[in-house]
Amino acid sequence: MKRKTLLVFNLLLLVAGGVLVWAYQVSPVGKPSKVKLTEELVFYGLVIDEKSNTVSGASVEANGLISSPTQTQHREIVQTTSDVDGRFDLHIPWGQQVMVTVTGSTNYINPPPQRFQYGPVGSDPIHQPNFSEPVIFKLTKKQIEDSFFKFSRWWGAPNNGEPVQIDLSTGQSVNQNGDLVISIFCPEPYSEEKRFPWKLSIQVSHGGLVAAAEDQLEFMLLAPENGYEQTLSWEYGPGIEPWRAQHQGTYYLTARNGQFFAKLAFRMNTKWDIRGVPFYTQVTVNTNGSRNLQAP
């Protein structure tokens, strides 16, 4: 592939090998320019592993939302692989939106697909591609399996703030010495007509938790070394903005003075009844004292 030729003709370059891909439209002089709906979309990407080494031979698929003066709106699939430098290039004709998926060998855990906006479809910001700043897709090499324990369950918490204590080694509630402690104070019944006060706290005994940037457990592969807080709490009321009647999030946990590391998906709503305030936990625990969360 001759990159100079691609730049002259404003072609599409994509980079693979473990790095997120940046989509950029490059002018003949090498400067980013705004993409028009009547132009071919250019996308630049780079694939790396968790140690920032480039990955060659990764499969790349771009699912483009195509719109042109002569065609009805439809989707078109374009495929390629990352080169020896971990880079890849694709041509997306007449596009407004593209979803890029990078897949490595079976030795890797793949990153989530990434969506990039070129035209006025959806709410994402318009992507401005640049050859010198490719989007990076990061592949993570699979590690030797540790000892994991998983559980998922709906619970009912008392609406007066009395805590629900959960043992991370069994996934069951306990009366005392629980690892994960959930407290919800919601004295008023749920109402669509008015804002009502309520509070939520998530606490880890002999440990802490930190909010995750990822919104899916499958992409939470390694717990952070630090930054944990013993308690995270939220409070809502008539004068608090933004006001919500529910809560959800993903979190990394450490418990039992570093013996456990875990990942938690949590969600709840305030439509409580005699069974309590409903909340849901999905937890994966590494019980070997390792931060590795690549559970099978």
PDB file of C-alpha atoms in Angstrom:
ATOM      1  CA  MET A   1       0.000   0.000   0.000  1.00  0.00           C
ATOM      2  CA  LYS A   2       1.387   3.423  -0.923  1.00  0.00           C
ATOM      3  CA  ARG A   3       0.196   5.899   1.655  1.00  0.00           C
ATOM      4  CA  LYS A   4       1.354   8.911  -0.392  1.00  0.00           C
ATOM      5  CA  THR A   5      -0.865   7.784  -3.241  1.00  0.00           C
ATOM      6  CA  LEU A   6      -3.774   7.379  -0.827  1.00  0.00           C
ATOM      7  CA  LEU A   7      -3.283  10.881   0.495  1.00  0.00           C
ATOM      8  CA  VAL A   8      -3.147  12.403  -2.993  1.00  0.00           C
ATOM      9  CA  PHE A   9      -6.401  10.772  -4.019  1.00  0.00           C
ATOM     10  CA  ASN A  10      -8.043  11.349  -0.628  1.00  0.00           C
ATOM     11  CA  LEU A  11      -8.483   7.592  -0.048  1.00  0.00           C
ATOM     12  CA  LEU A  12      -9.462   5.875   3.196  1.00  0.00           C
ATOM     13  CA  LEU A  13      -6.804   4.545   5.582  1.00  0.00           C
ATOM     14  CA  LEU A  14      -7.643   2.309   8.546  1.00  0.00           C
ATOM     15  CA  VAL A  15      -5.219   1.030  11.141  1.00  0.00           C
ATOM     16  CA  ALA A  16      -5.640  -2.274  12.970  1.00  0.00           C
ATOM     17  CA  GLY A  17      -3.543  -4.351  15.380  1.00  0.00           C
ATOM     18  CA  GLY A  18      -5.151  -3.511  18.709  1.00  0.00           C
ATOM     19  CA  VAL A  19      -5.819   0.223  18.466  1.00  0.00           C
ATOM     20  CA  LEU A  20      -8.972   2.276  18.158  1.00  0.00           C
ATOM     21  CA  VAL A  21      -9.477   3.701  14.674  1.00  0.00           C
ATOM     22  CA  TRP A  22      -9.706   7.397  13.884  1.00  0.00           C
ATOM     23  CA  ALA A  23     -11.663   8.399  10.826  1.00  0.00           C
ATOM     24  CA  TYR A  24     -10.181  11.370   9.016  1.00  0.00           C
ATOM     25  CA  GLN A  25     -10.698  13.087   5.680  1.00  0.00           C
ATOM     26  CA  VAL A  26      -7.280  14.345   4.501  1.00  0.00           C
ATOM     27  CA  SER A  27      -6.771  16.966   1.838  1.00  0.00           C
ATOM     28  CA  PRO A  28      -3.984  16.697  -0.782  1.00  0.00           C
ATOM     29  CA  VAL A  29      -1.792  18.905   1.390  1.00  0.00           C
ATOM     30  CA  GLY A  30      -2.215  16.566   4.362  1.00  0.00           C
ATOM     31  CA  LYS A  31      -4.483  18.730   6.486  1.00  0.00           C
ATOM     32  CA  PRO A  32      -7.834  17.528   7.941  1.00  0.00           C
ATOM     33  CA  SER A  33     -10.876  18.835   6.095  1.00  0.00           C
ATOM     34  CA  LYS A  34     -14.592  18.622   6.814  1.00  0.00           C
ATOM     35  CA  VAL A  35     -16.376  15.644   5.299  1.00  0.00           C
ATOM     36  CA  LYS A  36     -19.273  16.320   2.949  1.00  0.00           C
ATOM     37  CA  LEU A  37     -22.099  13.868   2.405  1.00  0.00           C
ATOM     38  CA  THR A  38     -21.190  13.655  -1.290  1.00  0.00           C
ATOM     39  CA  GLU A  39     -17.614  12.551  -0.567  1.00  0.00           C
ATOM     40  CA  GLU A  40     -16.019   9.184   0.121  1.00  0.00           C
ATOM     41  CA  LEU A  41     -15.373   8.723   3.851  1.00  0.00           C
ATOM     42  CA  VAL A  42     -11.789   8.192   4.948  1.00  0.00           C
ATOM     43  CA  PHE A  43     -11.033   6.278   8.126  1.00  0.00           C
ATOM     44  CA  TYR A  44      -7.605   5.842   9.749  1.00  0.00           C
ATOM     45  CA  GLY A  45      -6.993   3.243  12.423  1.00  0.00           C
ATOM     46  CA  LEU A  46      -4.270   1.549  14.421  1.00  0.00           C
ATOM     47  CA  VAL A  47      -4.351  -1.749  16.326  1.00  0.00           C
ATOM     48  CA  ILE A  48      -2.160  -2.384  19.379  1.00  0.00           C
ATOM     49  CA  ASP A  49      -2.018  -4.768  22.329  1.00  0.00           C
ATOM     50  CA  GLU A  50      -2.116  -3.918  26.035  1.00  0.00           C
ATOM     51  CA  LYS A  51       1.644  -3.191  25.966  1.00  0.00           C
ATOM     52  CA  SER A  52       1.227  -0.764  23.034  1.00  0.00           C
ATOM     53  CA  ASN A  53       2.840  -3.186  20.554  1.00  0.00           C
ATOM     54  CA  THR A  54       1.302  -2.982  17.076  1.00  0.00           C
ATOM     55  CA  VAL A  55      -0.761  -5.983  15.963  1.00  0.00           C
ATOM     56  CA  SER A  56      -0.749  -7.106  12.334  1.00  0.00           C
ATOM     57  CA  GLY A  57      -3.326  -9.331  10.668  1.00  0.00           C
ATOM     58  CA  ALA A  58      -6.270  -8.183  12.783  1.00  0.00           C
ATOM     59  CA  SER A  59      -9.610  -8.341  10.968  1.00  0.00           C
ATOM     60  CA  VAL A  60     -11.373  -5.004  10.478  1.00  0.00           C
ATOM     61  CA  GLU A  61     -14.984  -4.530   9.457  1.00  0.00           C
ATOM     62  CA  ALA A  62     -16.657  -1.203   8.788  1.00  0.00           C
ATOM     63  CA  ASN A  63     -20.451  -1.092   8.680  1.00  0.00           C
ATOM     64  CA  GLY A  64     -21.303   2.169   6.956  1.00  0.00           C
ATOM     65  CA  LEU A  65     -24.612   4.009   6.755  1.00  0.00           C
ATOM     66  CA  ILE A  66     -24.630   5.030   3.095  1.00  0.00           C
ATOM     67  CA  SER A  67     -26.546   7.978   1.669  1.00  0.00           C
ATOM     68  CA  SER A  68     -26.025   9.477  -1.781  1.00  0.00           C
ATOM     69  CA  PRO A  69     -28.010  11.495  -4.341  1.00  0.00           C
ATOM     70  CA  THR A  70     -28.486   8.394  -6.489  1.00  0.00           C
ATOM     71  CA  GLN A  71     -29.145   5.723  -3.843  1.00  0.00           C
ATOM     72  CA  THR A  72     -31.611   5.183  -1.029  1.00  0.00           C
ATOM     73  CA  GLN A  73     -30.142   5.011   2.452  1.00  0.00           C
ATOM     74  CA  HIS A  74     -28.638   1.593   3.199  1.00  0.00           C
ATOM     75  CA  ARG A  75     -25.739  -0.080   4.984  1.00  0.00           C
ATOM     76  CA  GLU A  76     -22.609  -1.373   3.315  1.00  0.00           C
ATOM     77  CA  ILE A  77     -19.894  -3.656   4.761  1.00  0.00           C
ATOM     78  CA  VAL A  78     -16.216  -2.977   4.000  1.00  0.00           C
ATOM     79  CA  GLN A  79     -13.482  -5.303   5.295  1.00  0.00           C
ATOM     80  CA  THR A  80      -9.697  -5.310   5.537  1.00  0.00           C
ATOM     81  CA  THR A  81      -6.849  -6.378   7.862  1.00  0.00           C
ATOM     82  CA  SER A  82      -4.180  -4.455   9.743  1.00  0.00           C
ATOM     83  CA  ASP A  83      -0.779  -4.266   8.040  1.00  0.00           C
ATOM     84  CA  VAL A  84       2.698  -4.953   9.473  1.00  0.00           C
ATOM     85  CA  ASP A  85       2.603  -1.563  11.213  1.00  0.00           C
ATOM     86  CA  GLY A  86      -0.788  -2.259  12.789  1.00  0.00           C
ATOM     87  CA  ARG A  87      -2.504   0.215  10.474  1.00  0.00           C
ATOM     88  CA  PHE A  88      -5.437  -0.342   8.129  1.00  0.00           C
ATOM     89  CA  ASP A  89      -7.356   1.691   5.546  1.00  0.00           C
ATOM     90  CA  LEU A  90     -10.930   1.454   4.289  1.00  0.00           C
ATOM     91  CA  HIS A  91     -13.053   3.295   1.717  1.00  0.00           C
ATOM     92  CA  ILE A  92     -16.615   4.148   2.794  1.00  0.00           C
ATOM     93  CA  PRO A  93     -18.586   5.615  -0.145  1.00  0.00           C
ATOM     94  CA  TRP A  94     -21.092   8.409   0.423  1.00  0.00           C
ATOM     95  CA  GLY A  95     -21.353   7.694   4.122  1.00  0.00           C
ATOM     96  CA  GLN A  96     -22.862   9.452   7.122  1.00  0.00           C
ATOM     97  CA  GLN A  97     -22.025   6.988   9.898  1.00  0.00           C
ATOM     98  CA  VAL A  98     -19.674   4.026  10.309  1.00  0.00           C
ATOM     99  CA  MET A  99     -19.342   1.292  12.935  1.00  0.00           C
ATOM    100  CA  VAL A 100     -15.797  -0.128  13.085  1.00  0.00           C
ATOM    101  CA  THR A 101     -15.122  -3.565  14.586  1.00  0.00           C
ATOM    102  CA  VAL A 102     -11.611  -4.968  15.100  1.00  0.00           C
ATOM    103  CA  THR A 103     -11.098  -8.677  15.800  1.00  0.00           C
ATOM    104  CA  GLY A 104      -7.777 -10.293  16.720  1.00  0.00           C
ATOM    105  CA  SER A 105      -6.798 -13.951  16.908  1.00  0.00           C
ATOM    106  CA  THR A 106      -8.153 -16.312  19.558  1.00  0.00           C
ATOM    107  CA  ASN A 107      -5.235 -15.239  21.792  1.00  0.00           C
ATOM    108  CA  TYR A 108      -6.839 -11.815  22.233  1.00  0.00           C
ATOM    109  CA  ILE A 109      -9.887 -10.308  23.854  1.00  0.00           C
ATOM    110  CA  ASN A 110     -11.391  -7.899  21.333  1.00  0.00           C
ATOM    111  CA  PRO A 111     -12.285  -4.239  22.014  1.00  0.00           C
ATOM    112  CA  PRO A 112     -15.901  -3.090  21.676  1.00  0.00           C
ATOM    113  CA  PRO A 113     -17.101  -1.778  18.288  1.00  0.00           C
ATOM    114  CA  GLN A 114     -16.762   1.974  17.846  1.00  0.00           C
ATOM    115  CA  ARG A 115     -19.243   4.265  16.050  1.00  0.00           C
ATOM    116  CA  PHE A 116     -18.153   7.397  14.215  1.00  0.00           C
ATOM    117  CA  GLN A 117     -20.401  10.134  12.877  1.00  0.00           C
ATOM    118  CA  TYR A 118     -19.776  11.919   9.562  1.00  0.00           C
ATOM    119  CA  GLY A 119     -23.190  13.346   8.736  1.00  0.00           C
ATOM    120  CA  PRO A 120     -26.297  14.632  10.546  1.00  0.00           C
ATOM    121  CA  VAL A 121     -27.520  11.248  11.781  1.00  0.00           C
ATOM    122  CA  GLY A 122     -27.717  10.571  15.515  1.00  0.00           C
ATOM    123  CA  SER A 123     -26.356  12.655  18.387  1.00  0.00           C
ATOM    124  CA  ASP A 124     -22.622  11.840  18.271  1.00  0.00           C
ATOM    125  CA  PRO A 125     -20.190  14.663  17.387  1.00  0.00           C
ATOM    126  CA  ILE A 126     -18.942  14.824  13.793  1.00  0.00           C
ATOM    127  CA  HIS A 127     -15.729  12.829  13.456  1.00  0.00           C
ATOM    128  CA  GLN A 128     -12.731  14.699  12.019  1.00  0.00           C
ATOM    129  CA  PRO A 129     -10.190  12.153  10.649  1.00  0.00           C
ATOM    130  CA  ASN A 130      -6.437  12.746  10.668  1.00  0.00           C
ATOM    131  CA  PHE A 131      -3.820  10.368   9.234  1.00  0.00           C
ATOM    132  CA  SER A 132      -1.250  11.327  11.883  1.00  0.00           C
ATOM    133  CA  GLU A 133      -3.732  10.650  14.724  1.00  0.00           C
ATOM    134  CA  PRO A 134      -5.406   7.308  13.955  1.00  0.00           C
ATOM    135  CA  VAL A 135      -8.117   5.908  16.173  1.00  0.00           C
ATOM    136  CA  ILE A 136      -6.640   3.218  18.391  1.00  0.00           C
ATOM    137  CA  PHE A 137      -8.182  -0.225  18.916  1.00  0.00           C
ATOM    138  CA  LYS A 138      -6.589  -2.000  21.847  1.00  0.00           C
ATOM    139  CA  LEU A 139      -6.532  -5.801  21.948  1.00  0.00           C
ATOM    140  CA  THR A 140      -5.824  -7.526  25.260  1.00  0.00           C
ATOM    141  CA  LYS A 141      -3.965 -10.831  25.401  1.00  0.00           C
ATOM    142  CA  LYS A 142      -5.788 -13.534  27.312  1.00  0.00           C
ATOM    143  CA  GLN A 143      -4.243 -14.484  30.642  1.00  0.00           C
ATOM    144  CA  ILE A 144      -4.077 -17.785  32.449  1.00  0.00           C
ATOM    145  CA  GLU A 145      -7.380 -18.332  34.188  1.00  0.00           C
ATOM    146  CA  ASP A 146      -7.556 -17.493  37.882  1.00  0.00           C
ATOM    147  CA  SER A 147     -10.169 -18.674  40.344  1.00  0.00           C
ATOM    148  CA  PHE A 148     -13.417 -16.810  39.728  1.00  0.00           C
ATOM    149  CA  PHE A 149     -16.823 -16.715  41.349  1.00  0.00           C
ATOM    150  CA  LYS A 150     -19.822 -15.167  39.598  1.00  0.00           C
ATOM    151  CA  PHE A 151     -23.340 -14.363  40.698  1.00  0.00           C
ATOM    152  CA  SER A 152     -26.246 -12.204  39.562  1.00  0.00           C
ATOM    153  CA  ARG A 153     -29.421 -11.502  41.485  1.00  0.00           C
ATOM    154  CA  TRP A 154     -32.287  -9.095  42.139  1.00  0.00           C
ATOM    155  CA  TRP A 155     -32.589  -7.944  45.756  1.00  0.00           C
ATOM    156  CA  GLY A 156     -35.074  -5.969  47.834  1.00  0.00           C
ATOM    157  CA  ALA A 157     -33.623  -3.324  50.148  1.00  0.00           C
ATOM    158  CA  PRO A 158     -35.557  -1.768  53.046  1.00  0.00           C
ATOM    159  CA  ASN A 159     -36.622   1.745  52.050  1.00  0.00           C
ATOM    160  CA  ASN A 160     -35.513   3.176  55.422  1.00  0.00           C
ATOM    161  CA  GLY A 161     -31.791   2.902  54.634  1.00  0.00           C
ATOM    162  CA  GLU A 162     -31.189  -0.339  56.519  1.00  0.00           C
ATOM    163  CA  PRO A 163     -28.227  -1.958  54.732  1.00  0.00           C
ATOM    164  CA  VAL A 164     -28.229  -5.138  52.670  1.00  0.00           C
ATOM    165  CA  GLN A 165     -24.917  -6.943  53.250  1.00  0.00           C
ATOM    166  CA  ILE A 166     -23.622  -9.329  50.575  1.00  0.00           C
ATOM    167  CA  ASP A 167     -20.866 -11.945  50.941  1.00  0.00           C
ATOM    168  CA  LEU A 168     -18.757 -11.852  47.753  1.00  0.00           C
ATOM    169  CA  SER A 169     -17.573 -15.448  48.246  1.00  0.00           C
ATOM    170  CA  THR A 170     -21.104 -16.894  48.260  1.00  0.00           C
ATOM    171  CA  GLY A 171     -23.325 -14.299  46.577  1.00  0.00           C
ATOM    172  CA  GLN A 172     -25.687 -14.463  49.541  1.00  0.00           C
ATOM    173  CA  SER A 173     -26.917 -11.871  52.019  1.00  0.00           C
ATOM    174  CA  VAL A 174     -25.538 -11.970  55.558  1.00  0.00           C
ATOM    175  CA  ASN A 175     -26.519 -10.259  58.796  1.00  0.00           C
ATOM    176  CA  GLN A 176     -23.056  -8.888  59.482  1.00  0.00           C
ATOM    177  CA  ASN A 177     -19.528  -8.640  58.075  1.00  0.00           C
ATOM    178  CA  GLY A 178     -20.713  -8.450  54.476  1.00  0.00           C
ATOM    179  CA  ASP A 179     -18.221  -7.425  51.791  1.00  0.00           C
ATOM    180  CA  LEU A 180     -20.648  -5.352  49.698  1.00  0.00           C
ATOM    181  CA  VAL A 181     -23.096  -3.130  51.574  1.00  0.00           C
ATOM    182  CA  ILE A 182     -26.059  -1.463  49.819  1.00  0.00           C
ATOM    183  CA  SER A 183     -28.194   1.156  51.569  1.00  0.00           C
ATOM    184  CA  ILE A 184     -31.225   2.885  50.023  1.00  0.00           C
ATOM    185  CA  PHE A 185     -33.265   5.548  51.790  1.00  0.00           C
ATOM    186  CA  CYS A 186     -36.511   6.278  49.943  1.00  0.00           C
ATOM    187  CA  PRO A 187     -39.259   7.163  52.456  1.00  0.00           C
ATOM    188  CA  GLU A 188     -41.801   8.434  49.921  1.00  0.00           C
ATOM    189  CA  PRO A 189     -43.517   6.194  47.368  1.00  0.00           C
ATOM    190  CA  TYR A 190     -42.600   6.531  43.698  1.00  0.00           C
ATOM    191  CA  SER A 191     -44.417   9.331  41.886  1.00  0.00           C
ATOM    192  CA  GLU A 192     -44.398  10.509  38.288  1.00  0.00           C
ATOM    193  CA  GLU A 193     -45.993  13.816  39.291  1.00  0.00           C
ATOM    194  CA  LYS A 194     -43.332  15.140  41.655  1.00  0.00           C
ATOM    195  CA  ARG A 195     -39.713  14.801  42.602  1.00  0.00           C
ATOM    196  CA  PHE A 196     -39.198  12.912  45.835  1.00  0.00           C
ATOM    197  CA  PRO A 197     -36.074  12.626  47.999  1.00  0.00           C
ATOM    198  CA  TRP A 198     -33.990   9.452  48.047  1.00  0.00           C
ATOM    199  CA  LYS A 199     -30.413   8.337  48.727  1.00  0.00           C
ATOM    200  CA  LEU A 200     -28.211   5.435  47.647  1.00  0.00           C
ATOM    201  CA  SER A 201     -24.839   4.298  48.981  1.00  0.00           C
ATOM    202  CA  ILE A 202     -22.607   1.420  47.848  1.00  0.00           C
ATOM    203  CA  GLN A 203     -19.901   0.469  50.328  1.00  0.00           C
ATOM    204  CA  VAL A 204     -17.159  -2.167  50.408  1.00  0.00           C
ATOM    205  CA  SER A 205     -15.960  -3.331  53.812  1.00  0.00           C
ATOM    206  CA  HIS A 206     -12.170  -3.628  54.107  1.00  0.00           C
ATOM    207  CA  GLY A 207     -11.779  -2.366  50.552  1.00  0.00           C
ATOM    208  CA  GLY A 208     -13.296   0.062  48.105  1.00  0.00           C
ATOM    209  CA  LEU A 209     -14.729   0.663  44.684  1.00  0.00           C
ATOM    210  CA  VAL A 210     -14.136   2.916  41.707  1.00  0.00           C
ATOM    211  CA  ALA A 211     -16.491   3.750  38.849  1.00  0.00           C
ATOM    212  CA  ALA A 212     -15.542   2.089  35.568  1.00  0.00           C
ATOM    213  CA  ALA A 213     -15.339   3.886  32.224  1.00  0.00           C
ATOM    214  CA  GLU A 214     -16.706   0.771  30.539  1.00  0.00           C
ATOM    215  CA  ASP A 215     -20.451   0.163  30.603  1.00  0.00           C
ATOM    216  CA  GLN A 216     -20.265  -3.610  30.037  1.00  0.00           C
ATOM    217  CA  LEU A 217     -18.580  -6.170  32.296  1.00  0.00           C
ATOM    218  CA  GLU A 218     -17.099  -8.095  29.350  1.00  0.00           C
ATOM    219  CA  PHE A 219     -14.755  -5.181  28.607  1.00  0.00           C
ATOM    220  CA  MET A 220     -13.629  -4.740  32.225  1.00  0.00           C
ATOM    221  CA  LEU A 221     -10.490  -6.909  32.078  1.00  0.00           C
ATOM    222  CA  LEU A 222      -8.115  -5.542  34.722  1.00  0.00           C
ATOM    223  CA  ALA A 223      -8.948  -3.872  38.026  1.00  0.00           C
ATOM    224  CA  PRO A 224      -7.037  -0.636  38.695  1.00  0.00           C
ATOM    225  CA  GLU A 225      -4.197  -0.564  41.218  1.00  0.00           C
ATOM    226  CA  ASN A 226      -5.514   2.427  43.155  1.00  0.00           C
ATOM    227  CA  GLY A 227      -8.188   5.108  43.279  1.00  0.00           C
ATOM    228  CA  TYR A 228     -10.667   3.072  45.362  1.00  0.00           C
ATOM    229  CA  GLU A 229     -13.099   4.726  47.759  1.00  0.00           C
ATOM    230  CA  GLN A 230     -14.765   2.788  50.557  1.00  0.00           C
ATOM    231  CA  THR A 231     -18.172   4.375  49.861  1.00  0.00           C
ATOM    232  CA  LEU A 232     -19.842   5.923  46.833  1.00  0.00           C
ATOM    233  CA  SER A 233     -23.133   7.701  47.454  1.00  0.00           C
ATOM    234  CA  TRP A 234     -25.806   9.603  45.565  1.00  0.00           C
ATOM    235  CA  GLU A 235     -28.567  11.869  46.874  1.00  0.00           C
ATOM    236  CA  TYR A 236     -31.587  13.214  44.989  1.00  0.00           C
ATOM    237  CA  GLY A 237     -34.297  15.677  45.942  1.00  0.00           C
ATOM    238  CA  PRO A 238     -36.609  18.386  44.554  1.00  0.00           C
ATOM    239  CA  GLY A 239     -33.811  20.941  44.290  1.00  0.00           C
ATOM    240  CA  ILE A 240     -31.062  18.660  42.989  1.00  0.00           C
ATOM    241  CA  GLU A 241     -30.128  18.639  39.297  1.00  0.00           C
ATOM    242  CA  PRO A 242     -30.134  16.384  37.422  1.00  0.00           C
ATOM    243  CA  TRP A 243     -32.836  14.477  39.243  1.00  0.00           C
ATOM    244  CA  ARG A 244     -33.328  10.762  38.586  1.00  0.00           C
ATOM    245  CA  ALA A 245     -35.647   8.057  39.855  1.00  0.00           C
ATOM    246  CA  GLN A 246     -33.156   5.256  39.184  1.00  0.00           C
ATOM    247  CA  HIS A 247     -29.430   4.540  39.138  1.00  0.00           C
ATOM    248  CA  GLN A 248     -27.123   2.240  37.201  1.00  0.00           C
ATOM    249  CA  GLY A 249     -23.377   1.893  36.754  1.00  0.00           C
ATOM    250  CA  THR A 250     -20.378  -0.415  36.549  1.00  0.00           C
ATOM    251  CA  TYR A 251     -17.657  -0.533  39.192  1.00  0.00           C
ATOM    252  CA  TYR A 252     -14.341  -2.168  40.042  1.00  0.00           C
ATOM    253  CA  LEU A 253     -14.086  -3.500  43.604  1.00  0.00           C
ATOM    254  CA  THR A 254     -11.396  -4.638  45.963  1.00  0.00           C
ATOM    255  CA  ALA A 255     -12.339  -6.371  49.220  1.00  0.00           C
ATOM    256  CA  ARG A 256     -10.942  -8.338  52.165  1.00  0.00           C
ATOM    257  CA  ASN A 257      -7.829  -6.143  52.279  1.00  0.00           C
ATOM    258  CA  GLY A 258      -6.818  -6.965  48.704  1.00  0.00           C
ATOM    259  CA  GLN A 259      -7.639 -10.680  48.729  1.00  0.00           C
ATOM    260  CA  PHE A 260     -10.557 -10.116  46.321  1.00  0.00           C
ATOM    261  CA  PHE A 261     -10.834  -8.032  43.171  1.00  0.00           C
ATOM    262  CA  ALA A 262     -14.157  -7.853  41.356  1.00  0.00           C
ATOM    263  CA  LYS A 263     -16.313  -6.092  38.782  1.00  0.00           C
ATOM    264  CA  LEU A 264     -19.893  -5.087  39.493  1.00  0.00           C
ATOM    265  CA  ALA A 265     -22.838  -4.092  37.310  1.00  0.00           C
ATOM    266  CA  PHE A 266     -25.465  -2.379  39.469  1.00  0.00           C
ATOM    267  CA  ARG A 267     -28.904  -0.980  38.740  1.00  0.00           C
ATOM    268  CA  MET A 268     -31.923  -0.011  40.806  1.00  0.00           C
ATOM    269  CA  ASN A 269     -35.175   1.919  40.652  1.00  0.00           C
ATOM    270  CA  THR A 270     -37.307   3.600  43.282  1.00  0.00           C
ATOM    271  CA  LYS A 271     -40.603   1.832  42.496  1.00  0.00           C
ATOM    272  CA  TRP A 272     -40.580  -0.004  45.802  1.00  0.00           C
ATOM    273  CA  ASP A 273     -43.306  -2.119  47.385  1.00  0.00           C
ATOM    274  CA  ILE A 274     -43.630  -4.471  50.353  1.00  0.00           C
ATOM    275  CA  ARG A 275     -40.705  -6.516  48.987  1.00  0.00           C
ATOM    276  CA  GLY A 276     -38.388  -3.513  49.282  1.00  0.00           C
ATOM    277  CA  VAL A 277     -36.539  -1.232  46.876  1.00  0.00           C
ATOM    278  CA  PRO A 278     -35.479  -3.372  43.897  1.00  0.00           C
ATOM    279  CA  PHE A 279     -31.810  -3.462  42.935  1.00  0.00           C
ATOM    280  CA  TYR A 280     -29.766  -5.820  40.762  1.00  0.00           C
ATOM    281  CA  THR A 281     -26.139  -6.931  41.057  1.00  0.00           C
ATOM    282  CA  GLN A 282     -24.023  -8.849  38.558  1.00  0.00           C
ATOM    283  CA  VAL A 283     -20.628  -9.632  40.044  1.00  0.00           C
ATOM    284  CA  THR A 284     -17.459 -11.432  38.945  1.00  0.00           C
ATOM    285  CA  VAL A 285     -14.907 -11.964  41.732  1.00  0.00           C
ATOM    286  CA  ASN A 286     -11.260 -13.015  41.425  1.00  0.00           C
ATOM    287  CA  THR A 287     -10.548 -14.739  44.732  1.00  0.00           C
ATOM    288  CA  ASN A 288      -6.786 -15.171  44.129  1.00  0.00           C
ATOM    289  CA  GLY A 289      -5.766 -11.637  45.031  1.00  0.00           C
ATOM    290  CA  SER A 290      -5.087 -10.863  41.354  1.00  0.00           C
ATOM    291  CA  ARG A 291      -6.431  -7.817  39.499  1.00  0.00           C
ATOM    292  CA  ASN A 292      -7.082  -9.996  36.471  1.00  0.00           C
ATOM    293  CA  LEU A 293     -10.806  -9.987  35.655  1.00  0.00           C
ATOM    294  CA  GLN A 294     -10.704 -12.002  32.412  1.00  0.00           C
ATOM    295  CA  ALA A 295     -13.197 -14.537  33.670  1.00  0.00           C
ATOM    296  CA  PRO A 296     -14.225 -17.310  31.234  1.00  0.00           C
TER     297      PRO A 296
END
